[in-house]
PDB file of C-alpha atoms in Angstrom:
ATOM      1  CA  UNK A   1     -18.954  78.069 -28.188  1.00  0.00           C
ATOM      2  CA  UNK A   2     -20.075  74.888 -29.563  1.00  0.00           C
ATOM      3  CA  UNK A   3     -18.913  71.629 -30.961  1.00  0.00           C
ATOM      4  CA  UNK A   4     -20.071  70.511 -34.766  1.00  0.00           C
ATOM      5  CA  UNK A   5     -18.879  68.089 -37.467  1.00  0.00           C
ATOM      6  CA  UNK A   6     -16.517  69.292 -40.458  1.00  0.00           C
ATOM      7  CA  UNK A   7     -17.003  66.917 -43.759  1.00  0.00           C
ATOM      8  CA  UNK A   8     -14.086  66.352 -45.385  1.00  0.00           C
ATOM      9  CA  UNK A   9     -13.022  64.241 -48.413  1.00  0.00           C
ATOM     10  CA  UNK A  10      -9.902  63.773 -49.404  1.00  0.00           C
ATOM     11  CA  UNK A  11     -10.924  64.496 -53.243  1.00  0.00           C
ATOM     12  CA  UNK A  12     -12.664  67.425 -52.362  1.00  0.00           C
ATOM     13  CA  UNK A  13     -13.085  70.545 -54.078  1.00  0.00           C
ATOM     14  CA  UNK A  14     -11.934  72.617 -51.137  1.00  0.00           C
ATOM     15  CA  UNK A  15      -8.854  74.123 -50.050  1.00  0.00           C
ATOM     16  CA  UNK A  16      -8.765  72.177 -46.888  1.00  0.00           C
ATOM     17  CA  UNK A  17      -5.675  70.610 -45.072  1.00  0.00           C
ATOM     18  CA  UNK A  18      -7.149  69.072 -42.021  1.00  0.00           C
ATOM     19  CA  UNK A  19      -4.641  69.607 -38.762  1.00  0.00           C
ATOM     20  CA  UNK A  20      -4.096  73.538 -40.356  1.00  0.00           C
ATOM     21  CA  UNK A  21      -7.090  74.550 -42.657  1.00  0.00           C
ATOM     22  CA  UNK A  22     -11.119  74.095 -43.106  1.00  0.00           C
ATOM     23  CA  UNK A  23     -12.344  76.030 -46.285  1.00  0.00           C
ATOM     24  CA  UNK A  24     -16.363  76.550 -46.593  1.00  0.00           C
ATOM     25  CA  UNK A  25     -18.942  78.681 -48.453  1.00  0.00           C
ATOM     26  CA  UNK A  26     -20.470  81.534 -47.085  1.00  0.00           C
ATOM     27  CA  UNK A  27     -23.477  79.873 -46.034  1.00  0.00           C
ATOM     28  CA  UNK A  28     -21.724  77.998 -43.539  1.00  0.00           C
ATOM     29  CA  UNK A  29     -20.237  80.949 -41.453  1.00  0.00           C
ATOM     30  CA  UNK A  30     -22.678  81.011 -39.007  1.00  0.00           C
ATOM     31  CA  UNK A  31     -22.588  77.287 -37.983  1.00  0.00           C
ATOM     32  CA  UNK A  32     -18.518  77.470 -38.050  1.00  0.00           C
ATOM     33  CA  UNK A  33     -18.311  80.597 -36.487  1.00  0.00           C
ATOM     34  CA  UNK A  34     -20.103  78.800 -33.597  1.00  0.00           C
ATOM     35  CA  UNK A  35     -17.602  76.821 -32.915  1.00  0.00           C
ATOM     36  CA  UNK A  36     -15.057  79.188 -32.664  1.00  0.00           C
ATOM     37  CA  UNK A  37     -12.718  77.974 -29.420  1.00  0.00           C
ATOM     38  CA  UNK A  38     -14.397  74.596 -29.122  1.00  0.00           C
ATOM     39  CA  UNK A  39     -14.005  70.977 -31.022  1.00  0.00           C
ATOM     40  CA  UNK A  40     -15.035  69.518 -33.914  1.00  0.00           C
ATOM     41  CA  UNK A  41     -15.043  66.109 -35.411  1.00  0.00           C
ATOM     42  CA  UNK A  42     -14.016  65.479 -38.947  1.00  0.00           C
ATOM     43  CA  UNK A  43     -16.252  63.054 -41.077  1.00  0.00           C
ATOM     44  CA  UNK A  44     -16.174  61.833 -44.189  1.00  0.00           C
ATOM     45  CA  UNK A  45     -18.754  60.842 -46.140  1.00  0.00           C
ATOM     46  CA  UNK A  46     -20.521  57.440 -46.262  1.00  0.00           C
ATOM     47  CA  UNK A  47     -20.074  57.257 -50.148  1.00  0.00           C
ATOM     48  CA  UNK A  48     -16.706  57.235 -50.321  1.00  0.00           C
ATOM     49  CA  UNK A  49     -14.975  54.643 -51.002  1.00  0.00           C
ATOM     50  CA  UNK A  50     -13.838  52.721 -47.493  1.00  0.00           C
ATOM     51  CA  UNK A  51     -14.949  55.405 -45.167  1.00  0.00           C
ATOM     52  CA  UNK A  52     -13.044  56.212 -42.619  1.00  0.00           C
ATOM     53  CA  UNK A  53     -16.512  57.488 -41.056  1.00  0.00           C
ATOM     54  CA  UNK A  54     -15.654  59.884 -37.596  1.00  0.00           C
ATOM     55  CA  UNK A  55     -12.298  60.181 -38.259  1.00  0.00           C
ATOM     56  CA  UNK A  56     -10.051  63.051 -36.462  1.00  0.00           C
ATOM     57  CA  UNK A  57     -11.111  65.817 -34.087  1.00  0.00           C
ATOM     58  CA  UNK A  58      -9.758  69.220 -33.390  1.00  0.00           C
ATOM     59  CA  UNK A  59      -9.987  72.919 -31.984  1.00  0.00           C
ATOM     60  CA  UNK A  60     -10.992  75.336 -34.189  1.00  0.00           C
ATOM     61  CA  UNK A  61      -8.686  78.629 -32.896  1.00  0.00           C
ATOM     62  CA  UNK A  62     -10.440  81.764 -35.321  1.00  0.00           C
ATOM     63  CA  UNK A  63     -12.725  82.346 -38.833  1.00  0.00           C
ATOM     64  CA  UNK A  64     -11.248  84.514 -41.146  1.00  0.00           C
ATOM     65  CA  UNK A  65     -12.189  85.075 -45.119  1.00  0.00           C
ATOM     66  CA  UNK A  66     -10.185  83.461 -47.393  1.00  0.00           C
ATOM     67  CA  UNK A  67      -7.932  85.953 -49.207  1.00  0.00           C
ATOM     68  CA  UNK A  68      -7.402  83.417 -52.275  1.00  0.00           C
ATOM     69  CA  UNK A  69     -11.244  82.957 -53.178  1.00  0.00           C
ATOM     70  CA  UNK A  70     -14.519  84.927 -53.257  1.00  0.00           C
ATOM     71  CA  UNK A  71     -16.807  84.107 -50.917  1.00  0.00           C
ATOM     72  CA  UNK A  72     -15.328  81.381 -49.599  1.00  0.00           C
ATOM     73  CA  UNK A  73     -14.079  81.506 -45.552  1.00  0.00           C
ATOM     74  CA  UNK A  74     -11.344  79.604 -43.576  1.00  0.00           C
ATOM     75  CA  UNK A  75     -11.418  77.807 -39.937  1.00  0.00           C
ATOM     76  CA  UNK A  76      -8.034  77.858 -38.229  1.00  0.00           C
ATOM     77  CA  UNK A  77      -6.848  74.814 -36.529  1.00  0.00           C
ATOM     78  CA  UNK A  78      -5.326  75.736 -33.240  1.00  0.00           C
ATOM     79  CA  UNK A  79      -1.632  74.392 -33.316  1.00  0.00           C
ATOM     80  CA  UNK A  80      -1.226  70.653 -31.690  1.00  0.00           C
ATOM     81  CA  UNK A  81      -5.143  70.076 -31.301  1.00  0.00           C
ATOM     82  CA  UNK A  82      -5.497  68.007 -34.671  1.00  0.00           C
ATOM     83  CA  UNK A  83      -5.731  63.964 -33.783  1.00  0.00           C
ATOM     84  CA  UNK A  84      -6.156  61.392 -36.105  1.00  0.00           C
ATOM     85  CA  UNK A  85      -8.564  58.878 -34.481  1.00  0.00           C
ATOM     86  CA  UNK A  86      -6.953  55.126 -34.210  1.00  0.00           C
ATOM     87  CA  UNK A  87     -10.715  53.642 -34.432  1.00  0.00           C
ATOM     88  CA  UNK A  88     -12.010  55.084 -37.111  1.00  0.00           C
ATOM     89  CA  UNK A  89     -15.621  55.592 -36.036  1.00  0.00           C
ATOM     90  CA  UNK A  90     -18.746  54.502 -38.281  1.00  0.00           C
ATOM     91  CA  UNK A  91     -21.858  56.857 -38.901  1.00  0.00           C
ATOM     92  CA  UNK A  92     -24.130  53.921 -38.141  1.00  0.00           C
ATOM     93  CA  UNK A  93     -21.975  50.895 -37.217  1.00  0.00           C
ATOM     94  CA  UNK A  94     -21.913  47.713 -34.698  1.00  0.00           C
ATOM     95  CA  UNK A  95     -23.421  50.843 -31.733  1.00  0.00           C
ATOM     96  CA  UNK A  96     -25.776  52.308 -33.673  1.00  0.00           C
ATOM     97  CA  UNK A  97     -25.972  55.923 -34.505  1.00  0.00           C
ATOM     98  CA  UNK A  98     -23.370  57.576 -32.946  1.00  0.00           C
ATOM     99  CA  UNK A  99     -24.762  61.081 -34.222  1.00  0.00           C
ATOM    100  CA  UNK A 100     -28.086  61.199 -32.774  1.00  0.00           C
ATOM    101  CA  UNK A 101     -28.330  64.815 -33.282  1.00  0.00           C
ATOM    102  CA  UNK A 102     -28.872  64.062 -37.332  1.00  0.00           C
ATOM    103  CA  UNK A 103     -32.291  62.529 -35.847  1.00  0.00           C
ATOM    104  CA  UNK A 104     -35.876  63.876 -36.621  1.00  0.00           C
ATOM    105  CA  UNK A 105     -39.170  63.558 -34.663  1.00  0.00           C
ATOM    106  CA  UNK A 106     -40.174  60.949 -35.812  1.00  0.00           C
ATOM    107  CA  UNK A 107     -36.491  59.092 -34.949  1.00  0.00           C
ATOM    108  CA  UNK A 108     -35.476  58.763 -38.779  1.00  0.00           C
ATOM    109  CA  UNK A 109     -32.232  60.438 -40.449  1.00  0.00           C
ATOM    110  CA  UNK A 110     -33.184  64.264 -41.379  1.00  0.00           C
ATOM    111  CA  UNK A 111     -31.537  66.308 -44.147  1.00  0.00           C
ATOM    112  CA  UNK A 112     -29.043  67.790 -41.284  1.00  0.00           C
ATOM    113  CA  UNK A 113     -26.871  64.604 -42.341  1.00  0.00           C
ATOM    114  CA  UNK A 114     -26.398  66.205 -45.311  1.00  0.00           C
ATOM    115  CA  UNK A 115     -24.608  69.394 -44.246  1.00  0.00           C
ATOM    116  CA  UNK A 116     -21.066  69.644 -44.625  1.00  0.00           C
ATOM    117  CA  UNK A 117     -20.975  71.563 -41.320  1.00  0.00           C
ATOM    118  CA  UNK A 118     -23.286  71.029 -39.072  1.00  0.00           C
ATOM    119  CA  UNK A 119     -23.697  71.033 -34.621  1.00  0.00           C
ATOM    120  CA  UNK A 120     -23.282  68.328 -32.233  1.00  0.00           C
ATOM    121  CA  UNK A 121     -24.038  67.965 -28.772  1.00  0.00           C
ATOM    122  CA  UNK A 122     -22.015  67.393 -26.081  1.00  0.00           C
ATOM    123  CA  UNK A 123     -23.332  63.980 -25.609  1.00  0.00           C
ATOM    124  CA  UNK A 124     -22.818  62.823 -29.205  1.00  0.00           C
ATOM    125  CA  UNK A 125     -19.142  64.199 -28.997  1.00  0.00           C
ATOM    126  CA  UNK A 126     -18.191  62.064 -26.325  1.00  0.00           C
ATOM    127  CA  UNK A 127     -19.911  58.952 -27.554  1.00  0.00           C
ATOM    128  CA  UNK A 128     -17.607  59.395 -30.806  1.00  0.00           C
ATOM    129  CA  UNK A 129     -14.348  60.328 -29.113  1.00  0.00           C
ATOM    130  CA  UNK A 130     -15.187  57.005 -26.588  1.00  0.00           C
ATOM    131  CA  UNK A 131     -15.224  55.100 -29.863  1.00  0.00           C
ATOM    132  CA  UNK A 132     -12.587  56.633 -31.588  1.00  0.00           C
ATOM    133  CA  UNK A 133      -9.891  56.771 -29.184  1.00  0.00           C
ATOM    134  CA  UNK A 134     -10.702  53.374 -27.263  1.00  0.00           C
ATOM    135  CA  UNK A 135      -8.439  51.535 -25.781  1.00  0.00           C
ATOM    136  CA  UNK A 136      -5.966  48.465 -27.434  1.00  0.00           C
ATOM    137  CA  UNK A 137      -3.233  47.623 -24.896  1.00  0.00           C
ATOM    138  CA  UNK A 138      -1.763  45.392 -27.762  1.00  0.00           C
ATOM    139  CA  UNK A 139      -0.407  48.861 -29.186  1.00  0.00           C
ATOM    140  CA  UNK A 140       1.021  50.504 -25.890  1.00  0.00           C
ATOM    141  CA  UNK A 141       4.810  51.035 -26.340  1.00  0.00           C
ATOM    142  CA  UNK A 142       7.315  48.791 -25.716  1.00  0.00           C
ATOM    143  CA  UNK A 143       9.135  49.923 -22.845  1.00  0.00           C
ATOM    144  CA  UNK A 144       7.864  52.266 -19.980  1.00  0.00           C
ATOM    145  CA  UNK A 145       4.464  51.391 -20.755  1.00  0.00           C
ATOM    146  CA  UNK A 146       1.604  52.276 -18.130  1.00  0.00           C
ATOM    147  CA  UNK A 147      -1.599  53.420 -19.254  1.00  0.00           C
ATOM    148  CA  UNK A 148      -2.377  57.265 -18.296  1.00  0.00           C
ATOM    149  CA  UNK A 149      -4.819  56.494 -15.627  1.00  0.00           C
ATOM    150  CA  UNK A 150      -7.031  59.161 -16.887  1.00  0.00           C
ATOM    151  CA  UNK A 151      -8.772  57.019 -19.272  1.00  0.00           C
ATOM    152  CA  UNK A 152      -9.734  55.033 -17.131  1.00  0.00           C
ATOM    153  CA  UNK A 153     -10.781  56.320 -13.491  1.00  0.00           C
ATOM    154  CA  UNK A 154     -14.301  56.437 -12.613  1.00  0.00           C
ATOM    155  CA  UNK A 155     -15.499  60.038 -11.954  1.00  0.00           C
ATOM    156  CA  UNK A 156     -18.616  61.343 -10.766  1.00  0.00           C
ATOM    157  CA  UNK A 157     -21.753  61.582 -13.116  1.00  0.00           C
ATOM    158  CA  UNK A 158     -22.053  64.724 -13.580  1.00  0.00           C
ATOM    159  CA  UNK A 159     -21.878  66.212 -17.423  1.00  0.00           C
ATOM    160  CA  UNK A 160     -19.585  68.459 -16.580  1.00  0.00           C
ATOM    161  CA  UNK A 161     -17.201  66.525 -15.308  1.00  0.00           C
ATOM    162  CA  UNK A 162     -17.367  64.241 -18.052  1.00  0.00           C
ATOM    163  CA  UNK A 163     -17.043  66.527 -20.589  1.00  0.00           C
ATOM    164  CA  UNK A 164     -13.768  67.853 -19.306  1.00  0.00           C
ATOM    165  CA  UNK A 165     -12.109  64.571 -18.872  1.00  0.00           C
ATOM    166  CA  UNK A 166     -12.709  64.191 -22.677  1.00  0.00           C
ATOM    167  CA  UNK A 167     -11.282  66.969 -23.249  1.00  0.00           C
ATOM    168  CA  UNK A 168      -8.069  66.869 -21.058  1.00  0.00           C
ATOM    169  CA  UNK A 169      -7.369  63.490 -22.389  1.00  0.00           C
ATOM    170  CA  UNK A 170      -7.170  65.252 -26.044  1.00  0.00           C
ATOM    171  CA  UNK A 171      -4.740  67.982 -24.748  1.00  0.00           C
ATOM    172  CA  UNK A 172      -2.430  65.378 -22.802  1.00  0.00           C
ATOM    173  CA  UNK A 173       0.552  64.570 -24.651  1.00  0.00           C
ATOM    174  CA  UNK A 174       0.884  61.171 -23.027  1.00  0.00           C
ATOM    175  CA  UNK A 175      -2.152  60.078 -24.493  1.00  0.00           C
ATOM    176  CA  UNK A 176      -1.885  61.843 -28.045  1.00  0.00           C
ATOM    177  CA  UNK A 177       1.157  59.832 -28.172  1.00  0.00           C
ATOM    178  CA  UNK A 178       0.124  56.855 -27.563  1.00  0.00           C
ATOM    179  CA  UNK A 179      -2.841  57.256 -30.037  1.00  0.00           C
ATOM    180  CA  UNK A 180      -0.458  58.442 -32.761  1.00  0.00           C
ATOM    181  CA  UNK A 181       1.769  55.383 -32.509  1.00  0.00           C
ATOM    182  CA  UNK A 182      -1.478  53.293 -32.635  1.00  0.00           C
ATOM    183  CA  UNK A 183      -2.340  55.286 -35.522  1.00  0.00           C
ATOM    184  CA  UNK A 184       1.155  55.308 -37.395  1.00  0.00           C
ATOM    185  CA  UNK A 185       1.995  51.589 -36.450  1.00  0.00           C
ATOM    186  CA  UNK A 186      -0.982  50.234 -38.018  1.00  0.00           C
ATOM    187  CA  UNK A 187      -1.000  52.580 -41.194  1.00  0.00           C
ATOM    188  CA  UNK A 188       2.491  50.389 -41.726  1.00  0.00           C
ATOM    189  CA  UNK A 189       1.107  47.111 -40.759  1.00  0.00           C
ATOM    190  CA  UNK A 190       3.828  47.485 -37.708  1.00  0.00           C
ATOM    191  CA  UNK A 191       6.221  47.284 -40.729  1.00  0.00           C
ATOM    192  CA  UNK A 192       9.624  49.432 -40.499  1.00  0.00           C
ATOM    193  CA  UNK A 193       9.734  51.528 -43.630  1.00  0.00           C
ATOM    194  CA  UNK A 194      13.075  51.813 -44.252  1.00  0.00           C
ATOM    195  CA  UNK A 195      13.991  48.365 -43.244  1.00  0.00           C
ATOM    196  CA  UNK A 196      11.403  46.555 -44.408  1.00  0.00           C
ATOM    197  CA  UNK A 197      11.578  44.101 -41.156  1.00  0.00           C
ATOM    198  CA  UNK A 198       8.408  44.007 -39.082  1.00  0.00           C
ATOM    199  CA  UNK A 199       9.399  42.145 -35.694  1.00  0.00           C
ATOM    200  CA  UNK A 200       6.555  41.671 -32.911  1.00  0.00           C
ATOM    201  CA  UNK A 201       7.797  40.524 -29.279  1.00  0.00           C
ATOM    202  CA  UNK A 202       6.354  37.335 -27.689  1.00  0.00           C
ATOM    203  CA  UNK A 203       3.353  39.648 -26.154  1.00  0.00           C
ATOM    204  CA  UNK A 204       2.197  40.353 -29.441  1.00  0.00           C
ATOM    205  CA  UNK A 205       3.484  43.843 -29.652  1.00  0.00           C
ATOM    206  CA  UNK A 206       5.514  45.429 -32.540  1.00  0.00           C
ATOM    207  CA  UNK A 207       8.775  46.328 -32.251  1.00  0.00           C
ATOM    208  CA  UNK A 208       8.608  49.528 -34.648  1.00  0.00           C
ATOM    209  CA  UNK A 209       8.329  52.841 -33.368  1.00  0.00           C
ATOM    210  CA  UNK A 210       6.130  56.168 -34.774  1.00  0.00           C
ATOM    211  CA  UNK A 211       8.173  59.094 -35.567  1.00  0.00           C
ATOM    212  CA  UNK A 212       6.963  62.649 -36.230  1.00  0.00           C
ATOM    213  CA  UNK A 213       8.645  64.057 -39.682  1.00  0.00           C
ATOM    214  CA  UNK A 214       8.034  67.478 -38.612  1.00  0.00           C
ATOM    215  CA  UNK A 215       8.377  67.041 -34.284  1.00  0.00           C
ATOM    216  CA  UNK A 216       4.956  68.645 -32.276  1.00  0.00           C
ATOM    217  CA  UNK A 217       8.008  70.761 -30.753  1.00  0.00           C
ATOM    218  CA  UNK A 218       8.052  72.339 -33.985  1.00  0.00           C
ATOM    219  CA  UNK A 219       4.979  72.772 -35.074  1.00  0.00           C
ATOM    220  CA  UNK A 220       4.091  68.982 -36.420  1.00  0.00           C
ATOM    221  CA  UNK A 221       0.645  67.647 -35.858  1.00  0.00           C
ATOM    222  CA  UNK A 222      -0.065  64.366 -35.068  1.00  0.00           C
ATOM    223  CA  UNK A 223      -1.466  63.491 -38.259  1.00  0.00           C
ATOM    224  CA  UNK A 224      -0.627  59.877 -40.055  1.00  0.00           C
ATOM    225  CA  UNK A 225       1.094  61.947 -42.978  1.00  0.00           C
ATOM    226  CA  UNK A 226       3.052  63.521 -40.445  1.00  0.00           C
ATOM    227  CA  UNK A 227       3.862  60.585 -39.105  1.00  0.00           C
ATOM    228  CA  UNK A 228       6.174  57.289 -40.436  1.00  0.00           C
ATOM    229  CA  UNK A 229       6.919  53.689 -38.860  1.00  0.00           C
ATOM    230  CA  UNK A 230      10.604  53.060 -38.032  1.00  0.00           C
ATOM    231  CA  UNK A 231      12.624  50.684 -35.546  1.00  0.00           C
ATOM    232  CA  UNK A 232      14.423  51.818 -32.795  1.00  0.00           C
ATOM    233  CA  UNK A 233      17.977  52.570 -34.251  1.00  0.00           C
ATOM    234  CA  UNK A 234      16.371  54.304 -37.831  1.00  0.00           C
ATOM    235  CA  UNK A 235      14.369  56.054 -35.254  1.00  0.00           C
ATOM    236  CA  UNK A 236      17.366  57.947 -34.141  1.00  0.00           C
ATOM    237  CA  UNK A 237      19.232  58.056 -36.823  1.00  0.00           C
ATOM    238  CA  UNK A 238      16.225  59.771 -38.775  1.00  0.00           C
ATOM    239  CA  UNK A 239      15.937  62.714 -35.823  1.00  0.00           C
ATOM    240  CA  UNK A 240      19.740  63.284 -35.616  1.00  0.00           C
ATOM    241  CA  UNK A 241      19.457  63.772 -39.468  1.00  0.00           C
ATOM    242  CA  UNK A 242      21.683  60.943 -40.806  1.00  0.00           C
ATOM    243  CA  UNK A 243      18.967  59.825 -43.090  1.00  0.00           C
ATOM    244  CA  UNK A 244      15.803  61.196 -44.855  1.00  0.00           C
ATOM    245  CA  UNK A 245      13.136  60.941 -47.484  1.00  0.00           C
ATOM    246  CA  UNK A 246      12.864  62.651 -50.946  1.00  0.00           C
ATOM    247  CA  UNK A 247       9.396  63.349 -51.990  1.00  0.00           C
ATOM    248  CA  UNK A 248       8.853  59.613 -54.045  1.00  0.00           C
ATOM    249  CA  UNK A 249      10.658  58.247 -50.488  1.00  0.00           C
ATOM    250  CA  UNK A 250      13.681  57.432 -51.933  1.00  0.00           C
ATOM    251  CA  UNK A 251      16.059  56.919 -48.611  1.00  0.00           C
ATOM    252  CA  UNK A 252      18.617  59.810 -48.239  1.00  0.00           C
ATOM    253  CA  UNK A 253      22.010  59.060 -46.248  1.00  0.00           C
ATOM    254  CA  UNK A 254      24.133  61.850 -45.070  1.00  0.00           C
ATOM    255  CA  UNK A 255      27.406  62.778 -45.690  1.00  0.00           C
ATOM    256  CA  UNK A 256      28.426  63.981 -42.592  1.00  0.00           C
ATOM    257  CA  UNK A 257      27.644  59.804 -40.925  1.00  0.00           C
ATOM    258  CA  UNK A 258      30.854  58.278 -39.981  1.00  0.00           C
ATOM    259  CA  UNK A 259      29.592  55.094 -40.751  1.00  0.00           C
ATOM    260  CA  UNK A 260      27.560  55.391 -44.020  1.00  0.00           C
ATOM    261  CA  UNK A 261      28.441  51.904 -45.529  1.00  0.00           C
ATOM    262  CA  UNK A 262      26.639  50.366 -41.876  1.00  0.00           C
ATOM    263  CA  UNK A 263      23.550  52.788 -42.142  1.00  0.00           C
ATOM    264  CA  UNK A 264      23.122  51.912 -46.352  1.00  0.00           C
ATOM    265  CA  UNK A 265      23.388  48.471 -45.309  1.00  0.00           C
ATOM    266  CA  UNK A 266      20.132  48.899 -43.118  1.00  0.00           C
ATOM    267  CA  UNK A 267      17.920  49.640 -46.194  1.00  0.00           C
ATOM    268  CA  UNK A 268      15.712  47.547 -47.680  1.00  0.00           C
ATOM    269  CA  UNK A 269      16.711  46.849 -51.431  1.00  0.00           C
ATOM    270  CA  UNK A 270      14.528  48.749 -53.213  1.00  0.00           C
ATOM    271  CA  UNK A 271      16.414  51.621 -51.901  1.00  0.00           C
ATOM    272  CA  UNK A 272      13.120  53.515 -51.049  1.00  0.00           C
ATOM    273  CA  UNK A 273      10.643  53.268 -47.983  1.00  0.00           C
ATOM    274  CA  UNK A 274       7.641  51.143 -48.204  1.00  0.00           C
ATOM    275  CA  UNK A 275       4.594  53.488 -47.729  1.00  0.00           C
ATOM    276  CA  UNK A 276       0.964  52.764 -46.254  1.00  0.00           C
ATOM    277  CA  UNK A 277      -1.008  51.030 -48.189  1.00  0.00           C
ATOM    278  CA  UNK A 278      -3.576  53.498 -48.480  1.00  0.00           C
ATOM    279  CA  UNK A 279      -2.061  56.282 -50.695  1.00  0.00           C
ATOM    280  CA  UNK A 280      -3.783  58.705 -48.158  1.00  0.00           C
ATOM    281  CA  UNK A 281      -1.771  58.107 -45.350  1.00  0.00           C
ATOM    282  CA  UNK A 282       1.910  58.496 -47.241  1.00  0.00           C
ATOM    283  CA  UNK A 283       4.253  60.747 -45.255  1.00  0.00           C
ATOM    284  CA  UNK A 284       3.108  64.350 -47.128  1.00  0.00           C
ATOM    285  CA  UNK A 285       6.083  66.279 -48.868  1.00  0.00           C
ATOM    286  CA  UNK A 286       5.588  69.377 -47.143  1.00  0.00           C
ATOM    287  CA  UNK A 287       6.560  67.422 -44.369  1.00  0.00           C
ATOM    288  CA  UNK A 288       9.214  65.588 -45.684  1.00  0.00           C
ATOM    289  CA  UNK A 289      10.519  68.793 -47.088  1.00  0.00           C
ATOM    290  CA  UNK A 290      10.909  70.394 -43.456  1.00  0.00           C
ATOM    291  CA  UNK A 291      12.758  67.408 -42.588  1.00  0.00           C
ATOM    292  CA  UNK A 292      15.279  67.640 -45.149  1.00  0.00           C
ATOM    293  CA  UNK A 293      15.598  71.097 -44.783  1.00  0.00           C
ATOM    294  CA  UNK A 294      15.791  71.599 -40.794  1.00  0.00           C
ATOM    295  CA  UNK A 295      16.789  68.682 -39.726  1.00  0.00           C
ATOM    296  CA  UNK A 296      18.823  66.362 -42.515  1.00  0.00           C
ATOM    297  CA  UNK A 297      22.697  66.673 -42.579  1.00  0.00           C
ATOM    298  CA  UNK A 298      23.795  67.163 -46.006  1.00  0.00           C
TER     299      UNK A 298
END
């Protein structure tokens, strides 16, 4: 097994869907073959248009070909490994190079920071994930809120050991929850969506809670499309199934609430629920789609 970096683009030519999918040429099988049963770290290039840099990692479960095109192969996510990264991480930012395994001789960028799929070393995995998944205690939630001690007790200094702390933080659902509100909450600018009110308490922390359109308990990744800003009350009303999203997020109410006038009266006026700013991180229709048809009441 071994770790490596996926590129990814969100324009790309590829049949890729991050938390489920990785689609590559041939001459890429051996590299993402390798990592078969271990992470990888999504990046995306430095010539897009604002980066997102390191962004995500996940497990890659199997390599199969892909039925749908010649010559082409798919990497299957392993269910509930896929986590967006709150801090997106720079390729060469206030730190340094974070990759150093894209490093020649001669201590200059080679060619392998070209590859769309390429190996990286334990070392350079953690130093990303450290980045990526630091710390803000501005974004912890509002109520119960202690910080998993695991991210922050000393352990002994042996690479081993610190590997595996890495990854049992990623597998730990307090922490991937935690990280996903971060995520979610800021992708809103801590903005309810269906409201439209963004409230933060006198510590400086937002009122508005992340909810999972599709829950992990059914298969939903913790990916920011997966993912939209409410307040506490929408919150439940949206997983009881009183109220959904249509795929241009126009606000659905059921007709099984007893108190439908109250719940309309909630909305914001446009009648529709104020996305992300970056069109990238809208709540994705297939997702909305399971919502409405598992969980809405119609």
């Amino acid at each position: 097994m071994a770790k490596g970096i996926f590129v990814h683009r969100t324009d790309s030519i590829y049949d890729d869907s991050p938390a489920e999918r990785y689609q590559f040429p041939k001459q890429y099988l051996g590299r993402v073959s390798a990592c078969i049963g271990d992470w990888i770290i999504y990046y995306e290039p430095r010539k897009v248009r604002d980066t997102r840099g390191y962004f995500a990692v996940a497990k890659v479960a199997h390599v199969t070909p892909d039925p749908a095109a010649k010559s082409m192969y798919v990497a299957l996510i392993e269910p509930g490994t896929y986590l967006d990264f709150p801090n997106p991480v720079p390729f060469n930012g206030p730190l340094g190079l974070v990759e150093r395994g894209v490093l020649n001789d001669q201590g200059k960028i080679s060619g392998r920071a070209q590859a769309a799929v390429r190996p990286l070393s334990t070392d350079d995995f953690n130093c990303i994930i450290d980045v990526g998944l630091a710390e803000d205690l501005s974004f912890l939630p509002r109520i119960g809120a202690t910080p998993d001690a695991t991210l922050f007790e000393e352990r002994a200094p042996f690479a081993f050991e610190i590997e595996r702390d890495r990854v049992a933080n990623l597998g730990s659902r307090l922490v991937r929850d935690r990280l996903f509100r971060r995520r979610v909450v800021a992708a809103y600018d801590s903005r309810c969506a269906v409201t439209g009110l963004k409230l933060i308490n006198g510590g400086g922390r937002a009122e508005v809670e992340a909810a999972h359109i599709r829950p992990v308990e059914r298969g939903g990744p913790d990916i920011v499309t997966n993912g939209i800003a409410l307040s506490g009350t929408v919150h439940w009303m949206f997983d009881r199934g009183l109220i959904a999203l249509s795929d241009d997020l126009e606000i659905l109410v059921s007709r099984q609430a007893n108190d439908p006038d109250s719940i309309r009266s909630l909305i914001n006026k446009t009648g529709f629920a104020i996305p992300p700013q970056r069109a990238l991180e809208r709540p994705h229709p297939a997702f909305l789609a399971w919502h409405r048809e598992h969980c809405f009441k119609h």
